[in-house]
Short mmCIF file of C-alpha atoms in Angstrom, two decimals:
data_model
loop_
_atom_site.label_atom_id
_atom_site.label_comp_id
_atom_site.label_asym_id
_atom_site.label_seq_id
_atom_site.Cartn_x
_atom_site.Cartn_y
_atom_site.Cartn_z
CA UNK A 1 144.85 116.96 25.21
CA UNK A 2 142.01 118.61 23.28
CA UNK A 3 139.83 118.19 26.36
CA UNK A 4 142.17 120.34 28.44
CA UNK A 5 142.46 122.99 25.72
CA UNK A 6 138.68 123.30 25.47
CA UNK A 7 138.17 123.61 29.21
CA UNK A 8 140.61 126.53 29.39
CA UNK A 9 138.05 128.46 27.29
CA UNK A 10 135.27 127.55 29.73
CA UNK A 11 134.83 130.17 32.48
CA UNK A 12 133.39 127.54 34.83
CA UNK A 13 136.55 125.44 34.96
CA UNK A 14 140.03 125.80 36.37
CA UNK A 15 142.95 123.66 35.22
CA UNK A 16 145.17 122.09 37.87
CA UNK A 17 148.90 121.53 37.46
CA UNK A 18 150.91 118.55 38.66
CA UNK A 19 154.68 118.56 39.21
CA UNK A 20 156.15 120.94 36.58
CA UNK A 21 158.70 119.23 34.36
CA UNK A 22 157.89 115.77 35.75
CA UNK A 23 154.53 115.12 34.08
CA UNK A 24 155.80 111.87 32.54
CA UNK A 25 156.68 110.59 36.02
CA UNK A 26 153.35 111.40 37.68
CA UNK A 27 152.50 107.74 38.17
CA UNK A 28 155.76 107.14 40.06
CA UNK A 29 155.43 110.41 41.99
CA UNK A 30 151.96 109.28 43.09
CA UNK A 31 153.52 106.48 45.18
CA UNK A 32 155.14 108.72 47.87
CA UNK A 33 152.07 110.99 47.83
CA UNK A 34 149.77 108.01 48.37
CA UNK A 35 152.02 106.75 51.19
CA UNK A 36 152.00 110.16 52.91
CA UNK A 37 148.23 110.45 52.64
CA UNK A 38 147.86 106.91 54.02
CA UNK A 39 150.19 107.69 56.96
CA UNK A 40 148.19 110.84 57.69
CA UNK A 41 144.81 109.10 57.61
CA UNK A 42 145.88 106.01 59.56
CA UNK A 43 147.93 108.01 62.08
CA UNK A 44 145.21 110.52 62.91
CA UNK A 45 142.48 107.85 63.05
CA UNK A 46 144.70 105.88 65.45
CA UNK A 47 145.12 108.93 67.71
CA UNK A 48 141.34 109.51 67.72
CA UNK A 49 140.63 105.83 68.42
CA UNK A 50 143.10 105.72 71.31
CA UNK A 51 141.66 108.86 72.94
CA UNK A 52 138.05 107.72 72.41
CA UNK A 53 138.53 104.19 73.78
CA UNK A 54 140.76 105.01 76.77
CA UNK A 55 138.86 106.65 79.69
CA UNK A 56 142.10 107.84 81.31
CA UNK A 57 142.74 110.03 78.24
CA UNK A 58 139.45 111.94 78.56
CA UNK A 59 141.38 114.99 79.74
CA UNK A 60 141.64 118.51 78.26
CA UNK A 61 145.10 117.94 76.76
CA UNK A 62 143.99 114.85 74.84
CA UNK A 63 140.62 116.36 73.87
CA UNK A 64 142.53 119.22 72.24
CA UNK A 65 144.80 116.64 70.60
CA UNK A 66 141.70 114.94 69.17
CA UNK A 67 140.65 118.33 67.74
CA UNK A 68 144.07 118.59 66.11
CA UNK A 69 143.71 115.10 64.61
CA UNK A 70 140.23 115.90 63.26
CA UNK A 71 141.61 119.08 61.70
CA UNK A 72 144.49 117.15 60.11
CA UNK A 73 142.04 114.60 58.69
CA UNK A 74 139.97 117.44 57.24
CA UNK A 75 143.07 118.96 55.66
CA UNK A 76 144.06 115.59 54.22
CA UNK A 77 140.67 114.74 52.73
CA UNK A 78 140.35 118.25 51.25
CA UNK A 79 143.34 117.88 48.91
CA UNK A 80 143.52 114.09 48.44
CA UNK A 81 140.89 113.78 45.63
CA UNK A 82 142.33 116.38 43.27
CA UNK A 83 145.98 115.48 43.92
CA UNK A 84 145.58 111.74 43.42
CA UNK A 85 143.22 111.93 40.45
CA UNK A 86 145.69 114.24 38.72
CA UNK A 87 148.68 112.00 39.43
CA UNK A 88 146.86 108.74 38.64
CA UNK A 89 144.49 109.68 35.80
CA UNK A 90 145.75 113.11 34.63
CA UNK A 91 142.32 114.64 35.39
CA UNK A 92 143.19 118.31 35.53
CA UNK A 93 139.81 120.02 35.33
CA UNK A 94 137.98 121.25 38.41
CA UNK A 95 134.70 123.12 38.19
CA UNK A 96 134.42 126.66 39.51
CA UNK A 97 132.20 125.77 42.51
CA UNK A 98 134.35 122.78 43.52
CA UNK A 99 137.48 124.93 43.40
CA UNK A 100 135.91 127.54 45.69
CA UNK A 101 134.71 124.81 48.06
CA UNK A 102 138.25 123.38 48.19
CA UNK A 103 139.70 126.81 48.94
CA UNK A 104 137.18 127.27 51.76
CA UNK A 105 137.94 123.93 53.43
CA UNK A 106 141.68 124.02 52.75
CA UNK A 107 142.26 127.46 54.27
CA UNK A 108 139.57 126.87 56.90
CA UNK A 109 141.24 123.71 58.21
CA UNK A 110 144.67 125.34 57.97
CA UNK A 111 143.53 128.28 60.11
CA UNK A 112 141.73 125.83 62.40
CA UNK A 113 145.01 123.99 62.97
CA UNK A 114 146.63 127.27 63.98
CA UNK A 115 143.74 128.01 66.36
CA UNK A 116 143.90 124.54 67.94
CA UNK A 117 147.66 124.87 68.49
CA UNK A 118 147.07 128.25 70.14
CA UNK A 119 144.46 126.65 72.41
CA UNK A 120 146.85 123.81 73.25
CA UNK A 121 149.49 126.34 74.29
CA UNK A 122 146.92 127.86 76.69
CA UNK A 123 146.23 124.34 77.99
CA UNK A 124 149.95 123.85 78.67
CA UNK A 125 150.13 127.25 80.42
CA UNK A 126 147.23 126.41 82.75
CA UNK A 127 148.58 122.88 83.43
CA UNK A 128 152.04 124.15 84.39
CA UNK A 129 151.39 127.60 85.87
CA UNK A 130 147.94 127.01 87.44
CA UNK A 131 147.90 123.26 88.16
CA UNK A 132 145.51 123.50 91.13
CA UNK A 133 142.90 125.29 89.00
CA UNK A 134 143.42 123.19 85.86
CA UNK A 135 140.31 120.99 86.26
CA UNK A 136 138.08 123.92 87.22
CA UNK A 137 139.25 126.16 84.35
CA UNK A 138 139.21 123.63 81.50
CA UNK A 139 135.92 121.82 82.09
CA UNK A 140 134.22 119.82 79.32
CA UNK A 141 131.76 122.67 78.83
CA UNK A 142 134.57 125.19 78.40
CA UNK A 143 136.38 122.88 75.96
CA UNK A 144 133.17 122.52 73.93
CA UNK A 145 132.78 126.30 73.77
CA UNK A 146 136.41 126.68 72.73
CA UNK A 147 135.88 124.17 69.92
CA UNK A 148 132.80 126.04 68.71
CA UNK A 149 134.65 129.37 68.89
CA UNK A 150 137.50 127.93 66.79
CA UNK A 151 135.05 126.79 64.09
CA UNK A 152 133.27 130.18 64.04
CA UNK A 153 136.58 132.05 63.94
CA UNK A 154 137.85 130.10 60.93
CA UNK A 155 134.58 130.27 58.98
CA UNK A 156 134.29 134.03 59.57
CA UNK A 157 137.95 134.48 58.55
CA UNK A 158 137.80 132.53 55.28
CA UNK A 159 134.28 133.28 54.02
CA UNK A 160 134.73 137.04 53.32
CA UNK A 161 137.86 136.42 51.27
CA UNK A 162 135.93 133.94 49.09
CA UNK A 163 132.99 136.32 48.67
CA UNK A 164 135.39 139.09 47.69
CA UNK A 165 137.07 136.77 45.19
CA UNK A 166 133.85 135.40 43.69
CA UNK A 167 132.63 138.85 42.63
CA UNK A 168 135.71 139.36 40.42
CA UNK A 169 136.08 138.29 36.76
CA UNK A 170 138.58 135.54 35.88
CA UNK A 171 139.54 136.68 32.41
CA UNK A 172 143.17 135.55 32.37
CA UNK A 173 144.31 131.96 31.87
CA UNK A 174 142.44 129.53 34.10
CA UNK A 175 145.58 127.49 34.67
CA UNK A 176 146.39 127.08 38.36
CA UNK A 177 149.94 126.32 39.50
CA UNK A 178 149.08 123.53 41.97
CA UNK A 179 147.17 120.25 42.05
CA UNK A 180 144.53 121.87 44.30
CA UNK A 181 142.98 125.33 44.61
CA UNK A 182 144.75 127.95 46.73
CA UNK A 183 143.45 131.49 47.28
CA UNK A 184 146.91 132.94 46.63
CA UNK A 185 146.98 131.09 43.32
CA UNK A 186 143.47 132.02 42.15
CA UNK A 187 143.84 135.73 42.91
CA UNK A 188 146.59 135.96 40.27
CA UNK A 189 144.09 134.94 37.57
CA UNK A 190 141.83 137.94 38.21
CA UNK A 191 141.95 140.87 35.80
CA UNK A 192 140.31 143.52 37.99
CA UNK A 193 141.18 145.73 40.92
CA UNK A 194 142.12 143.41 43.82
CA UNK A 195 143.27 145.99 46.36
CA UNK A 196 140.41 145.15 48.75
CA UNK A 197 141.28 141.44 48.48
CA UNK A 198 144.94 142.13 49.15
CA UNK A 199 144.20 144.30 52.18
CA UNK A 200 141.83 141.71 53.58
CA UNK A 201 144.44 138.99 52.96
CA UNK A 202 147.03 141.13 54.74
CA UNK A 203 144.68 141.59 57.72
CA UNK A 204 144.08 137.83 57.79
CA UNK A 205 147.83 137.17 57.82
CA UNK A 206 148.23 139.54 60.78
CA UNK A 207 145.23 138.03 62.60
CA UNK A 208 146.22 134.37 62.28
CA UNK A 209 149.67 133.71 60.79
CA UNK A 210 151.28 136.48 62.91
CA UNK A 211 149.04 136.81 65.98
CA UNK A 212 148.65 133.10 66.78
CA UNK A 213 152.40 132.34 66.88
CA UNK A 214 153.02 135.49 68.93
CA UNK A 215 150.44 134.39 71.51
CA UNK A 216 151.96 130.89 71.53
CA UNK A 217 155.41 132.39 72.13
CA UNK A 218 153.94 134.55 74.91
CA UNK A 219 152.39 131.52 76.61
CA UNK A 220 155.72 129.68 76.51
CA UNK A 221 157.53 132.74 77.83
CA UNK A 222 155.19 132.73 80.82
CA UNK A 223 155.64 128.97 81.23
CA UNK A 224 159.43 129.34 81.11
CA UNK A 225 159.37 132.18 83.63
CA UNK A 226 157.20 130.12 85.97
CA UNK A 227 159.28 126.94 85.91
CA UNK A 228 162.59 128.80 86.23
CA UNK A 229 161.35 130.64 89.33
CA UNK A 230 159.70 127.80 91.20
CA UNK A 231 160.74 124.36 90.01
CA UNK A 232 163.72 122.10 90.61
CA UNK A 233 165.83 120.96 87.64
CA UNK A 234 163.96 117.66 87.51
CA UNK A 235 160.59 119.40 87.47
CA UNK A 236 161.84 121.87 84.84
CA UNK A 237 162.91 119.04 82.54
CA UNK A 238 159.59 117.24 83.07
CA UNK A 239 157.59 120.40 82.33
CA UNK A 240 159.58 121.19 79.18
CA UNK A 241 159.29 117.58 78.02
CA UNK A 242 155.50 117.81 78.40
CA UNK A 243 155.56 120.82 76.07
CA UNK A 244 157.98 119.36 73.51
CA UNK A 245 155.34 117.61 71.39
CA UNK A 246 153.32 120.79 71.10
CA UNK A 247 156.40 122.89 70.26
CA UNK A 248 157.32 120.49 67.45
CA UNK A 249 153.74 120.58 66.11
CA UNK A 250 153.90 124.39 66.11
CA UNK A 251 157.12 124.36 64.08
CA UNK A 252 155.74 121.77 61.64
CA UNK A 253 152.78 124.05 60.88
CA UNK A 254 154.22 127.56 60.92
CA UNK A 255 157.58 127.05 59.20
CA UNK A 256 155.99 125.73 55.94
CA UNK A 257 153.08 128.23 56.25
CA UNK A 258 155.45 131.19 56.42
CA UNK A 259 157.54 129.64 53.64
CA UNK A 260 154.54 129.43 51.29
CA UNK A 261 153.47 133.02 52.07
CA UNK A 262 156.99 134.35 51.51
CA UNK A 263 157.35 132.38 48.27
CA UNK A 264 154.08 133.74 46.85
CA UNK A 265 154.89 137.32 47.83
CA UNK A 266 158.64 137.65 47.23
CA UNK A 267 159.63 134.80 44.89
CA UNK A 268 157.02 135.15 42.15
CA UNK A 269 159.62 134.56 39.45
CA UNK A 270 161.14 131.47 41.07
CA UNK A 271 160.84 128.10 39.35
CA UNK A 272 157.26 126.71 39.41
CA UNK A 273 158.73 123.57 40.98
CA UNK A 274 159.75 125.63 44.06
CA UNK A 275 156.17 126.89 44.53
CA UNK A 276 154.73 123.38 44.11
CA UNK A 277 157.17 121.77 46.56
CA UNK A 278 156.60 124.49 49.19
CA UNK A 279 152.82 124.22 48.88
CA UNK A 280 152.86 120.41 49.17
CA UNK A 281 155.14 120.53 52.22
CA UNK A 282 152.82 123.11 53.79
CA UNK A 283 149.78 120.88 53.31
CA UNK A 284 151.25 117.43 53.99
CA UNK A 285 153.75 118.09 56.79
CA UNK A 286 151.30 118.76 59.70
CA UNK A 287 148.84 115.89 59.02
CA UNK A 288 151.69 113.42 58.50
CA UNK A 289 154.02 114.55 61.28
CA UNK A 290 151.60 115.38 64.12
CA UNK A 291 150.47 111.76 64.77
CA UNK A 292 154.12 110.63 64.65
CA UNK A 293 155.24 113.38 67.04
CA UNK A 294 152.51 112.70 69.60
CA UNK A 295 152.83 108.92 69.29
CA UNK A 296 156.57 109.04 69.94
CA UNK A 297 156.74 111.85 72.51
CA UNK A 298 153.55 111.26 74.55
CA UNK A 299 153.97 108.28 76.85
CA UNK A 300 150.25 107.67 77.44
CA UNK A 301 149.45 107.70 73.71
CA UNK A 302 152.43 105.45 72.92
CA UNK A 303 151.50 102.93 75.61
CA UNK A 304 147.87 102.80 74.50
CA UNK A 305 148.82 102.29 70.83
CA UNK A 306 151.14 99.46 71.86
CA UNK A 307 148.33 97.93 73.93
CA UNK A 308 145.90 98.08 70.98
CA UNK A 309 148.45 96.47 68.65
CA UNK A 310 149.11 93.67 71.13
CA UNK A 311 145.36 93.08 71.49
CA UNK A 312 145.01 92.70 67.72
CA UNK A 313 147.87 90.20 67.61
CA UNK A 314 146.24 88.11 70.32
CA UNK A 315 142.92 88.04 68.48
#
């Protein structure tokens, strides 16, 4: 205990928090966390393996899905070390540089997931509304450029907020309210003028958390208009079914993301347990649920996974 008390005096350390009020049960709580992390890692690796080993899946839709799986793996591996070491060994200290690195990757991969989902909605629009031009529009070269643009967008979005935060003094308690570093959490520990940080954060919310879903909704509005005007009922159902996996993935990301933002802004005095639960749902839901959604709802992925499992049984 003395170790933790000493590190709170050290400006180069932050102190992480587990599940408030359930510290004595951390070892038991680690079991569902470990299971969720395992499902996320195994599920996303399986999706990547299936797409990589099956030539028929080397199509834009599945290449974007592989981007989503890589992003989910990045999000998982960003938080796994600090969460599990806290729950298993009660290691609460994290050095200043490591905390900033975690914030960069955590928010970077989170924004990257939003960008990939936006790109996938464009893919669905082209596939349904411009099917004859699909192959010529989404070539491998174009997909590569889109991937590079997504990475640049997320780095350029997150980096300024970290540089703005790093210049400020942390002279309040260094106790964070989660088992990993969040920008929204760290900014509350600053005892200086943070108006620039808040305005930049607000602009970032508008640029990604608001703009991306609006563009996704717009793409689906155009898709809906197209299939209602031209398709038969059978074709309409088939087209909507092809979009269902993506729509579920969008909900899995944005509902918890908006929930965390609203909680930090408007429920500051709520129980710490509420903040912790919302933040964990926000980080664990997409990496865990996306492989399940696409494995269940995408016939080609499901069939290929079944084929791989049967091959392993034979050998």
